[in-house]
GROMACS .gro file of C-alpha atoms in nm:
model
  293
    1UNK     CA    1   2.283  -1.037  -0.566
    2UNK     CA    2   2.123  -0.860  -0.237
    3UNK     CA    3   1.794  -0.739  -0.409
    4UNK     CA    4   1.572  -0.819  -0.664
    5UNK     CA    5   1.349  -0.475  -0.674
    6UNK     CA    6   0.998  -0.579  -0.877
    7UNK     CA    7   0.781  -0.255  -0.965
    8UNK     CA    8   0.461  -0.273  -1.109
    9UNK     CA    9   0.305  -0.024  -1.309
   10UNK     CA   10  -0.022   0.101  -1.527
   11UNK     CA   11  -0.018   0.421  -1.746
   12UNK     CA   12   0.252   0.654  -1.527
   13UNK     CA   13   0.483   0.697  -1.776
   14UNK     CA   14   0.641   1.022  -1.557
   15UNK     CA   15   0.679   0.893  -1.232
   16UNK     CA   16   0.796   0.528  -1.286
   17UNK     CA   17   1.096   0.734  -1.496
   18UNK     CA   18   1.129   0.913  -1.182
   19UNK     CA   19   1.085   0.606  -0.937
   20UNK     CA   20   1.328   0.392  -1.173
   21UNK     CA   21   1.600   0.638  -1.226
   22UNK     CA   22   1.596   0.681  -0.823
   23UNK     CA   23   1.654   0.309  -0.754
   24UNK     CA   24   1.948   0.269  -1.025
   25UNK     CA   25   2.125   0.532  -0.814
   26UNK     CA   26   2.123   0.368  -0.563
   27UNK     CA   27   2.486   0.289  -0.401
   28UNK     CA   28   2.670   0.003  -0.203
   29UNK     CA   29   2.445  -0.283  -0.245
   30UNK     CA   30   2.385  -0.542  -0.585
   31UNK     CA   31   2.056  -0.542  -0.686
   32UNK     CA   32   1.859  -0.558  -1.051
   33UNK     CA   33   1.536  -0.385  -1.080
   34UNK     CA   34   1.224  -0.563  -1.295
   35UNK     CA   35   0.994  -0.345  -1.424
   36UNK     CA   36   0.600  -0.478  -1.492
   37UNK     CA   37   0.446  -0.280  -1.721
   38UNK     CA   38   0.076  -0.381  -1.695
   39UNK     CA   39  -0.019  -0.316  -2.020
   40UNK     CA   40   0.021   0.071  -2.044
   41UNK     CA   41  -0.117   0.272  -2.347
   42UNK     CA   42   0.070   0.554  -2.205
   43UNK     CA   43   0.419   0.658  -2.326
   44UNK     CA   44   0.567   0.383  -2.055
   45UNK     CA   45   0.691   0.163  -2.282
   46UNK     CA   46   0.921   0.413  -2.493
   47UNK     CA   47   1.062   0.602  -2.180
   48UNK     CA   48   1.144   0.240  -2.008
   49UNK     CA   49   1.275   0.123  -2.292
   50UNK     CA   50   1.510   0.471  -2.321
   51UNK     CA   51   1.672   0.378  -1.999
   52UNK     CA   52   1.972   0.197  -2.037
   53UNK     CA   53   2.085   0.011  -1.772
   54UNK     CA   54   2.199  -0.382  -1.722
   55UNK     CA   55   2.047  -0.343  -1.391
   56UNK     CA   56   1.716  -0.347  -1.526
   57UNK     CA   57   1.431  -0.548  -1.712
   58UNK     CA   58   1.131  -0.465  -1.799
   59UNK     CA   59   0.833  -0.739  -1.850
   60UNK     CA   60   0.547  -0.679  -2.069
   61UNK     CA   61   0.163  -0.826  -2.011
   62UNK     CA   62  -0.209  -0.746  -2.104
   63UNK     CA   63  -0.343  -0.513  -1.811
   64UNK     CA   64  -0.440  -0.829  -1.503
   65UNK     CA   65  -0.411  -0.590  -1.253
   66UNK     CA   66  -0.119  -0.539  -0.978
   67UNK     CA   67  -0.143  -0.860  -0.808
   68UNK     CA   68  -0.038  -1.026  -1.156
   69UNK     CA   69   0.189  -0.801  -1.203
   70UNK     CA   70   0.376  -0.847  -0.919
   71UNK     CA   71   0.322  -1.213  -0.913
   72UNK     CA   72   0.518  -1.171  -1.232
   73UNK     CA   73   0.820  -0.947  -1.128
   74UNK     CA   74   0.830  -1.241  -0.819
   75UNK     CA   75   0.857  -1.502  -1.087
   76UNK     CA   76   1.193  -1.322  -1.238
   77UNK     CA   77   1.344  -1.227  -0.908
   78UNK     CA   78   1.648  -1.366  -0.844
   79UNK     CA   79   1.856  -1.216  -0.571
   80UNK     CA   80   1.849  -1.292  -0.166
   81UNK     CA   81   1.558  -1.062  -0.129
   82UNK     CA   82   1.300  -0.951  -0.308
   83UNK     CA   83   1.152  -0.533  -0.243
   84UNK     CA   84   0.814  -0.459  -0.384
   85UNK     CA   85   0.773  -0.101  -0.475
   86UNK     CA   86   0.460   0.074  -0.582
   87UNK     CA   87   0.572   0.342  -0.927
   88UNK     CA   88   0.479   0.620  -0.687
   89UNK     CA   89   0.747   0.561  -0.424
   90UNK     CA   90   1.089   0.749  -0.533
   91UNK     CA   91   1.326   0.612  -0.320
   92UNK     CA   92   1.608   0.865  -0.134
   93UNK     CA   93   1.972   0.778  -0.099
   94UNK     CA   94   2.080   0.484   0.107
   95UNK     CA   95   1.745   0.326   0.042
   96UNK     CA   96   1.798  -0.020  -0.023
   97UNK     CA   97   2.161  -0.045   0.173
   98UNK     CA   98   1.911   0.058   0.457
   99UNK     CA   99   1.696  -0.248   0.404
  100UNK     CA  100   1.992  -0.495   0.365
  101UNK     CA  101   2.113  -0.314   0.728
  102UNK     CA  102   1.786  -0.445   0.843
  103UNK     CA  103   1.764  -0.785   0.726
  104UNK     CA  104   2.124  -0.837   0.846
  105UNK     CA  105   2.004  -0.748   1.198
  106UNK     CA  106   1.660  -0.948   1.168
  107UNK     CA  107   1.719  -1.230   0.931
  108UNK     CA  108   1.343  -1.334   0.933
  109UNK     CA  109   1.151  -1.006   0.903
  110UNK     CA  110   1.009  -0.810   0.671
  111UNK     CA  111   1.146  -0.467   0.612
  112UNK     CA  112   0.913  -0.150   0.585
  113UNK     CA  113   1.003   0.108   0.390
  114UNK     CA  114   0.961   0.479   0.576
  115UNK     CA  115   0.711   0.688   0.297
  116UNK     CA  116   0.583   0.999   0.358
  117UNK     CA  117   0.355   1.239   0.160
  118UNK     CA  118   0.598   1.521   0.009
  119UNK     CA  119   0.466   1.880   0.115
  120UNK     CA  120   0.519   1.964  -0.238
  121UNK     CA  121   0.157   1.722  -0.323
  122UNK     CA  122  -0.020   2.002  -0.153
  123UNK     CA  123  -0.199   2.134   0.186
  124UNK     CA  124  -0.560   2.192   0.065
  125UNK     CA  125  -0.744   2.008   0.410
  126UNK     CA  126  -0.748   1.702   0.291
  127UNK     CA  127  -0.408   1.607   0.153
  128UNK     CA  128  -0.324   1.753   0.535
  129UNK     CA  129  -0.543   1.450   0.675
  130UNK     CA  130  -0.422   1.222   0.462
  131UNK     CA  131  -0.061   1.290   0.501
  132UNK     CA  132  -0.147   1.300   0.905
  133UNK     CA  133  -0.316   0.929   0.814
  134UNK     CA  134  -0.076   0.789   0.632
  135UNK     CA  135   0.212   0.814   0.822
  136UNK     CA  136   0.132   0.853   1.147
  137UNK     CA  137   0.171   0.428   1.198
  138UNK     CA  138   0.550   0.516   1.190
  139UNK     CA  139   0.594   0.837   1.338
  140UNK     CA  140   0.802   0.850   1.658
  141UNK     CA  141   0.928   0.449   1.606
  142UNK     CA  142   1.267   0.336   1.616
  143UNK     CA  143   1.448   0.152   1.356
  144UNK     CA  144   1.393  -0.232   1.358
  145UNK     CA  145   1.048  -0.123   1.545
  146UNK     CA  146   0.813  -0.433   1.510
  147UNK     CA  147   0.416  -0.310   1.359
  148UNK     CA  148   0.233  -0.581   1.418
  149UNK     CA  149   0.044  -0.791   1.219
  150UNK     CA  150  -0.098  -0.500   1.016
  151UNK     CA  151   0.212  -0.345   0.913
  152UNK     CA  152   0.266  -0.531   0.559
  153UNK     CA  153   0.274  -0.169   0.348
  154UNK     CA  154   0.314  -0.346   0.010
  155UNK     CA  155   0.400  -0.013  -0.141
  156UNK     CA  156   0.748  -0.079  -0.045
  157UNK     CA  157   0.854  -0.292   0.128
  158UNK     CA  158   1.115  -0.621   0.107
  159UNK     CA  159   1.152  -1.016   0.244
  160UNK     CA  160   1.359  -1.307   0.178
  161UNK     CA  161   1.287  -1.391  -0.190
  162UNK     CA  162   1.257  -1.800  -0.062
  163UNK     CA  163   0.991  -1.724   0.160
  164UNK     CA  164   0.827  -1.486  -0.081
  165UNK     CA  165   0.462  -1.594  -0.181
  166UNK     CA  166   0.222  -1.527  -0.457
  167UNK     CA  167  -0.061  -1.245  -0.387
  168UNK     CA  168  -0.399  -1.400  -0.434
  169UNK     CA  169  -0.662  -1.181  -0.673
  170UNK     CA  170  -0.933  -0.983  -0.509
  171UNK     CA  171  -1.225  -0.921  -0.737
  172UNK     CA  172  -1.154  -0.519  -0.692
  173UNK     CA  173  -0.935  -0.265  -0.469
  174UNK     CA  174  -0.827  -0.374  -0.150
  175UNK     CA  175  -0.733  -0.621   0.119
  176UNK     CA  176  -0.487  -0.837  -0.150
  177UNK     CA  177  -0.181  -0.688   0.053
  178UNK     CA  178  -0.304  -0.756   0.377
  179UNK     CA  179  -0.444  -1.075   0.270
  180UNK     CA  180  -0.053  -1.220   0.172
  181UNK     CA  181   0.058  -1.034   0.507
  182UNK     CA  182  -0.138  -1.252   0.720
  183UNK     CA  183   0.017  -1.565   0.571
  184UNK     CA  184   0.388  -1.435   0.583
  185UNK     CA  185   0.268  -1.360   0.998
  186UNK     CA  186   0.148  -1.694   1.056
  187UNK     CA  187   0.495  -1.825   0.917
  188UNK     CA  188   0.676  -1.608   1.106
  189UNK     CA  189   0.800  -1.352   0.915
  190UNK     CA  190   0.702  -0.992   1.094
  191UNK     CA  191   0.715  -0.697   0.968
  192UNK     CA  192   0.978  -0.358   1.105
  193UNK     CA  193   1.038  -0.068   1.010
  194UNK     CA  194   1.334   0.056   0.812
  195UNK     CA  195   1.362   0.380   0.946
  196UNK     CA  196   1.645   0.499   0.715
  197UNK     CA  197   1.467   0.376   0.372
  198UNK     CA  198   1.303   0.714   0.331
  199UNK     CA  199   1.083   0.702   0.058
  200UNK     CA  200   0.815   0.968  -0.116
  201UNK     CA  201   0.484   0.851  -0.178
  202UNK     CA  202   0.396   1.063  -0.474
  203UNK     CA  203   0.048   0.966  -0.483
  204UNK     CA  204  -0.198   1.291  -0.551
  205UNK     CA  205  -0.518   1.219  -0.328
  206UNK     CA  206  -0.848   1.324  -0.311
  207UNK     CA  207  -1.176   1.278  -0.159
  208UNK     CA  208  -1.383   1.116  -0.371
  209UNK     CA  209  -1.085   0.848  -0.476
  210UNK     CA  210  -1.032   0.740  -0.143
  211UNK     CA  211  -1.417   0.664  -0.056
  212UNK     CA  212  -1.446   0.510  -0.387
  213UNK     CA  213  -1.101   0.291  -0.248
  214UNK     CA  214  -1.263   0.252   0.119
  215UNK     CA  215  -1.612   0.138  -0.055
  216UNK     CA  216  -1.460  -0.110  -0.284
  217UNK     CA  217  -1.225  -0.241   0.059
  218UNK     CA  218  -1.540  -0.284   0.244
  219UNK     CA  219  -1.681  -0.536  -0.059
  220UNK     CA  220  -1.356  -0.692  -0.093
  221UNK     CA  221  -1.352  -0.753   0.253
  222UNK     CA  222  -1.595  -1.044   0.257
  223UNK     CA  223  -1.377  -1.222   0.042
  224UNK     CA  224  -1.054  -1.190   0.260
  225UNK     CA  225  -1.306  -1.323   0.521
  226UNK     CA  226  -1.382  -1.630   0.320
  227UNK     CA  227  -1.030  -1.684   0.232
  228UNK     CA  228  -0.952  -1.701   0.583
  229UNK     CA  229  -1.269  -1.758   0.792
  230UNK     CA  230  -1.141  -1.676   1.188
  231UNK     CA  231  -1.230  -1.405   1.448
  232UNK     CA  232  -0.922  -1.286   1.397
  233UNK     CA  233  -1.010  -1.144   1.023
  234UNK     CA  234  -1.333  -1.126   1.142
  235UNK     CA  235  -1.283  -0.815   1.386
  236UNK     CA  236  -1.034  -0.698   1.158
  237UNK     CA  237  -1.230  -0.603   0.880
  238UNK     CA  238  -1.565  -0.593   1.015
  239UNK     CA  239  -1.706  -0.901   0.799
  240UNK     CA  240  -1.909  -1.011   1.051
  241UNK     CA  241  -2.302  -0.915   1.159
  242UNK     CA  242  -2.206  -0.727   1.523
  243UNK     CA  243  -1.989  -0.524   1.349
  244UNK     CA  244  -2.192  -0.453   1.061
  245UNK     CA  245  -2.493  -0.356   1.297
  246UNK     CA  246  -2.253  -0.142   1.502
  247UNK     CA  247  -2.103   0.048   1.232
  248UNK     CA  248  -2.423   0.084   1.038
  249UNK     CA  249  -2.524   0.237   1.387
  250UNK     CA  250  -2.212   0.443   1.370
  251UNK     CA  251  -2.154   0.534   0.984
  252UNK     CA  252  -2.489   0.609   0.838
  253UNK     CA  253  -2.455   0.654   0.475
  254UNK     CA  254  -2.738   0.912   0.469
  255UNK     CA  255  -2.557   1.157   0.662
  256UNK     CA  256  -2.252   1.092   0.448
  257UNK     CA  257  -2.429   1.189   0.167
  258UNK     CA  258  -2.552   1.538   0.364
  259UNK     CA  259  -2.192   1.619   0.436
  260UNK     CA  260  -2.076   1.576   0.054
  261UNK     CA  261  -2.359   1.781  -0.048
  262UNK     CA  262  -2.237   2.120   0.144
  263UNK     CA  263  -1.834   2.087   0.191
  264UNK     CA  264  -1.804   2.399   0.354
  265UNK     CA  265  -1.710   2.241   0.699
  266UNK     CA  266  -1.405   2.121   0.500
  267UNK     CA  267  -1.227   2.489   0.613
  268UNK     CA  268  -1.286   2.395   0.968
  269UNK     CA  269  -1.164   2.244   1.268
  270UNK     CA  270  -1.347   1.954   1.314
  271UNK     CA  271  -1.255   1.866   0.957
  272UNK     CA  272  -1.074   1.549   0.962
  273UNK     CA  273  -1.299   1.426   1.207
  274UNK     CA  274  -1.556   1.441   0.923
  275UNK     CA  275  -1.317   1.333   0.655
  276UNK     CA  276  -1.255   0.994   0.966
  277UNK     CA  277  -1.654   0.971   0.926
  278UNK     CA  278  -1.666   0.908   0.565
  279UNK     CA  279  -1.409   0.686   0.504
  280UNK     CA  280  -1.578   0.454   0.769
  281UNK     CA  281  -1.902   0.514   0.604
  282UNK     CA  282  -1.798   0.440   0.251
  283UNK     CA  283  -1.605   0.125   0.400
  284UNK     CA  284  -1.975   0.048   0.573
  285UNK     CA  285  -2.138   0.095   0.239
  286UNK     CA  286  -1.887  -0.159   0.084
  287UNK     CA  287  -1.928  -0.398   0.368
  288UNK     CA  288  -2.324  -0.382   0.349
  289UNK     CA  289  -2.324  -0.397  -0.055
  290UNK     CA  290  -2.060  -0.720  -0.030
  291UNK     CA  291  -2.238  -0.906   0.213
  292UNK     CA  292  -2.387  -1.137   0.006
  293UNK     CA  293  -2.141  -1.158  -0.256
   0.00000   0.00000   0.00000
């Protein structure tokens, strides 16, 4: 079997229908697909268990979060490779035959799926930044393009299952992925993109749920640090005093506040420059509120 395909997923009972019916048309390559439902109280349960298909199995367990839950699917995969894919990435056609192209060409990589944010999610300004965000790492690359130790998108992405490791538990959102990406790097496994495993990321965005994500990222990022205590993690997330200083400097949080109070500059032109600001302030917050944790 080429690919064991292990999708975790928490009260989405629409699009992991969607996201499962996708990969089981998939064409020209063996694969099973193991479903994690996280402990749902949705309707996720009846319409998984309405899709009938040898191809796939679906795990129950009590809601432990998506690290457990893919640590699970991991456990049951048993093909060459394994793909993790977020419930909110619909593959398109010749998804997975385009990750098996790529492993065949670089036997120890790690292949990166090629999301994008579907026009369809919206254009109000800040779905616009956040689609510009989001996949501007990739735009312009070749296939087989190598992106650095920072490229690990868990959200879909695939490795050989034998050097496959468990993702350790943050205490809250963020830094988990990156976290088990830095291990895989230091053995030797790099990530590249798949340029022809198109993929949409239906994930609605806002404002307020991405500071609340960059906030927690900045607390969880002290514990990444202590996991692995270098410079190298260090710089990276900015768990260290000069960087806290400078971006305190940088980022104040009292001026974020100002801009959230009167949102009119949203309609402007200078927009996602402000929308840049407070991200990096909410990640300052987190950093300054995790400190001592």
């Amino acid at each position: 079997m080429d690919f064991s395909v292990v999708i975790p997923t928490h009260n989405r009972a629409e699009l992991i229908t969607r996201t499962v019916t996708a990969f089981l048309a998939q064409q020209g390559v063996d694969f099973e697909v193991i479903v994690v439902d996280d402990g749902s109280t949705d309707e996720s349960p009846q319409v998984l268990g309405a899709l009938r298909d040898s191809r796939l199995r679906v795990l129950r367990q009590p809601n432990a979060g998506l690290a457990a839950a893919r640590n699970a699917g991991l456990a049951q995969a048993q093909a060459q490779y394994v793909l993790f894919n977020d419930d909110d990435v619909v593959p398109e056609k010749g998804f997975l035959r385009a990750h098996l192209e790529l492993h065949q060409r670089y036997p120890r990589s790690v292949a990166v799926s090629r999301t994008y944010i579907p026009e369809a999610l919206g254009q109000d300004p800040f779905t616009r930044f956040w689609r510009e965000r989001a996949e501007s790492g990739v735009r312009g690359r070749a296939d087989g393009s190598p992106l650095g130790w920072g490229g690990y998108w868990f959200a879909s992405l695939s490795l050989p299952c034998r050097l496959a490791e468990p993702f350790a538990a943050f205490g809250g959102y963020g830094w988990e992925e990156h976290e088990l990406g830095l291990r895989l790097w230091r053995k030797g496994l790099w990530p590249r993109l798949a340029l022809g495993a198109r993929a949409a990321h239906e994930d609605r965005v806002n404002l307020e749920t991405m500071m609340k994500k960059a906030r927690s990222m900045g607390r969880m990022a002290w514990q990444f640090y202590r996991m692995h205590p270098s410079p190298q993690v260090a710089l990276w997330t900015g768990a260290n005093p000069a960087s806290l200083a400078l971006k305190r400097r940088l980022y104040p949080w009292d001026r974020a506040l100002r801009l959230l109070e009167k949102r009119g500059w949203e309609q402007g032109a200078g927009a996602f420059r402000r929308y840049r600001f407070l991200l990096e302030a909410a990640y300052t917050q987190g950093l300054l509120e995790g400190r001592g944790g």
